[in-house]
mmCIF file of C-alpha atoms in Angstrom:
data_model
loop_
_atom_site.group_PDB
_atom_site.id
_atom_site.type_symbol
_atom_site.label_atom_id
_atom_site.label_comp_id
_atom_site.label_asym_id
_atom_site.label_seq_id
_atom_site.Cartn_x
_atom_site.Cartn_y
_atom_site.Cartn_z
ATOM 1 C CA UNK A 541 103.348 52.876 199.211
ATOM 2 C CA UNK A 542 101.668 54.468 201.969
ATOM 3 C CA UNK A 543 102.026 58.675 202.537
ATOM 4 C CA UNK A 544 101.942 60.433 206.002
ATOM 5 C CA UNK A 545 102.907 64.224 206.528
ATOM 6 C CA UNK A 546 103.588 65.248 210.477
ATOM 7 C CA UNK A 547 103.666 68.992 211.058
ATOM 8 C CA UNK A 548 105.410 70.700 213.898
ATOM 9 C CA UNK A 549 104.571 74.997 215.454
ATOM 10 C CA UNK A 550 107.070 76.561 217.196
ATOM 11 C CA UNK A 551 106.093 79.741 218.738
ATOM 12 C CA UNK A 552 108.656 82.248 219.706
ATOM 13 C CA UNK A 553 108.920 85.032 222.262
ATOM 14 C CA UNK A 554 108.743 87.751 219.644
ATOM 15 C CA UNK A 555 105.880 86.415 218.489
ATOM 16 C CA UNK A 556 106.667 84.933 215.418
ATOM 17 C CA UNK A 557 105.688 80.996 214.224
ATOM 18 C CA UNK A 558 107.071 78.418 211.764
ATOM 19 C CA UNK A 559 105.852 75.528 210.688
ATOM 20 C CA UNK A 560 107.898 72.349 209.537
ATOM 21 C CA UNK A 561 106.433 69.641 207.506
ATOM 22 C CA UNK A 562 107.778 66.153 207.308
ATOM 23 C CA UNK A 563 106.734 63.987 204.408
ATOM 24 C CA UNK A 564 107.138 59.920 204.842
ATOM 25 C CA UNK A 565 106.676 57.345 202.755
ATOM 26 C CA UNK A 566 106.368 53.537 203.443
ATOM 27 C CA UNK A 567 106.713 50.489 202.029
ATOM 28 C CA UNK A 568 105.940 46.703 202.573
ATOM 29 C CA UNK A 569 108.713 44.725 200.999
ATOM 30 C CA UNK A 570 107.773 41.559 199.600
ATOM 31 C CA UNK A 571 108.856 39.209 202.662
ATOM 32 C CA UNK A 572 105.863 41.594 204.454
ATOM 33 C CA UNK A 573 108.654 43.651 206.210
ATOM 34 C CA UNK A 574 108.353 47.870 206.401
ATOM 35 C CA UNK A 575 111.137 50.647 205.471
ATOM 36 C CA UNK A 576 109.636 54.028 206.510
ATOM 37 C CA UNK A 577 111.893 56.708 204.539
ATOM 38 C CA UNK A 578 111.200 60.551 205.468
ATOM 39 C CA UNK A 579 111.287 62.214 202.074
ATOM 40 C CA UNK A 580 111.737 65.569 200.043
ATOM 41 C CA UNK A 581 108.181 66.931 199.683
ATOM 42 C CA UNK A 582 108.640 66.525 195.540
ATOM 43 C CA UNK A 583 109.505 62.439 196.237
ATOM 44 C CA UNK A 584 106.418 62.499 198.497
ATOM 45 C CA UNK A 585 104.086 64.167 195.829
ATOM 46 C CA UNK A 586 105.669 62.278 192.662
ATOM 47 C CA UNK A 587 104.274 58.836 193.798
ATOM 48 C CA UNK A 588 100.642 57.685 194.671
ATOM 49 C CA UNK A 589 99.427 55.715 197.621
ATOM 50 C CA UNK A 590 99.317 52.138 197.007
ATOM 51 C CA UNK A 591 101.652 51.917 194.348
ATOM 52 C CA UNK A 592 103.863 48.485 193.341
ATOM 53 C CA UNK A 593 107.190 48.849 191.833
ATOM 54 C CA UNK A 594 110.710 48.930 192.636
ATOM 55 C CA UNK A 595 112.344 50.590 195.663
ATOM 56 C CA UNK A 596 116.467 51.286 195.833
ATOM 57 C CA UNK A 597 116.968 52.301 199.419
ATOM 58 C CA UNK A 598 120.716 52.125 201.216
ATOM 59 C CA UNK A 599 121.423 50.887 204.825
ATOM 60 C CA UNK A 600 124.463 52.832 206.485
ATOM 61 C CA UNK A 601 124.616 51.828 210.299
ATOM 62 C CA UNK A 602 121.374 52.655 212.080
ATOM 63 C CA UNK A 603 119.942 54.705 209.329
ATOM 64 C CA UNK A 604 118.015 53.773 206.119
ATOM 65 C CA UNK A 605 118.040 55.898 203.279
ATOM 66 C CA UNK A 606 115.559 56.670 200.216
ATOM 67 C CA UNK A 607 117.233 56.469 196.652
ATOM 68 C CA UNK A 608 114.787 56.261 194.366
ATOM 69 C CA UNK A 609 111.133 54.111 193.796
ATOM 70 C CA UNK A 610 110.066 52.938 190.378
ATOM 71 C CA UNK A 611 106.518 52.588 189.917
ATOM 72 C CA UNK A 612 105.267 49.241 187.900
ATOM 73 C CA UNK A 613 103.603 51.137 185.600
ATOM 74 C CA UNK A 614 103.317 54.390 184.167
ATOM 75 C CA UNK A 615 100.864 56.752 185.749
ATOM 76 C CA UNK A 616 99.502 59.133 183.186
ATOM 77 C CA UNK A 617 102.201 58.880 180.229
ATOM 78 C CA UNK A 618 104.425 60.637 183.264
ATOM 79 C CA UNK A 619 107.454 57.674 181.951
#
């Protein structure tokens, strides 16, 4: 797994901000090929970079979809 955020400011007349945060996740499949998934921020927190397991993703069209990733091995008696 490999973890990138992307933020985004919008600035508004009346002066007021916001900020968006976008949380992706990627992963190398074993035939070396790359699914980039744009995630929930808990998904993105609940796994750690360079982690091996199992990824469930779903294809629909043009668009790729997260499911669920499950790690190898247990990362601090978390399973």
């Amino acid at each position: 797994i490999s973890k990138h955020e992307e933020g985004r400011h919008a600035y508004f007349s009346n002066g007021t901000t916001t900020t968006t945060i976008k949380c992706f996740l990627t992963f190398e499949l074993n035939n070396g090929e790359r699914k980039v998934f744009n995630v929930k921020t808990n998904d993105f927190n609940s796994f750690i970079e360079y982690e091996t397991g199992t990824l469930t993703y779903k294809e629909q069209g043009k668009h790729i979809y997260f499911v669920k990733f499950e790690p190898d091995s247990p990362k601090d008696g978390a399973y």
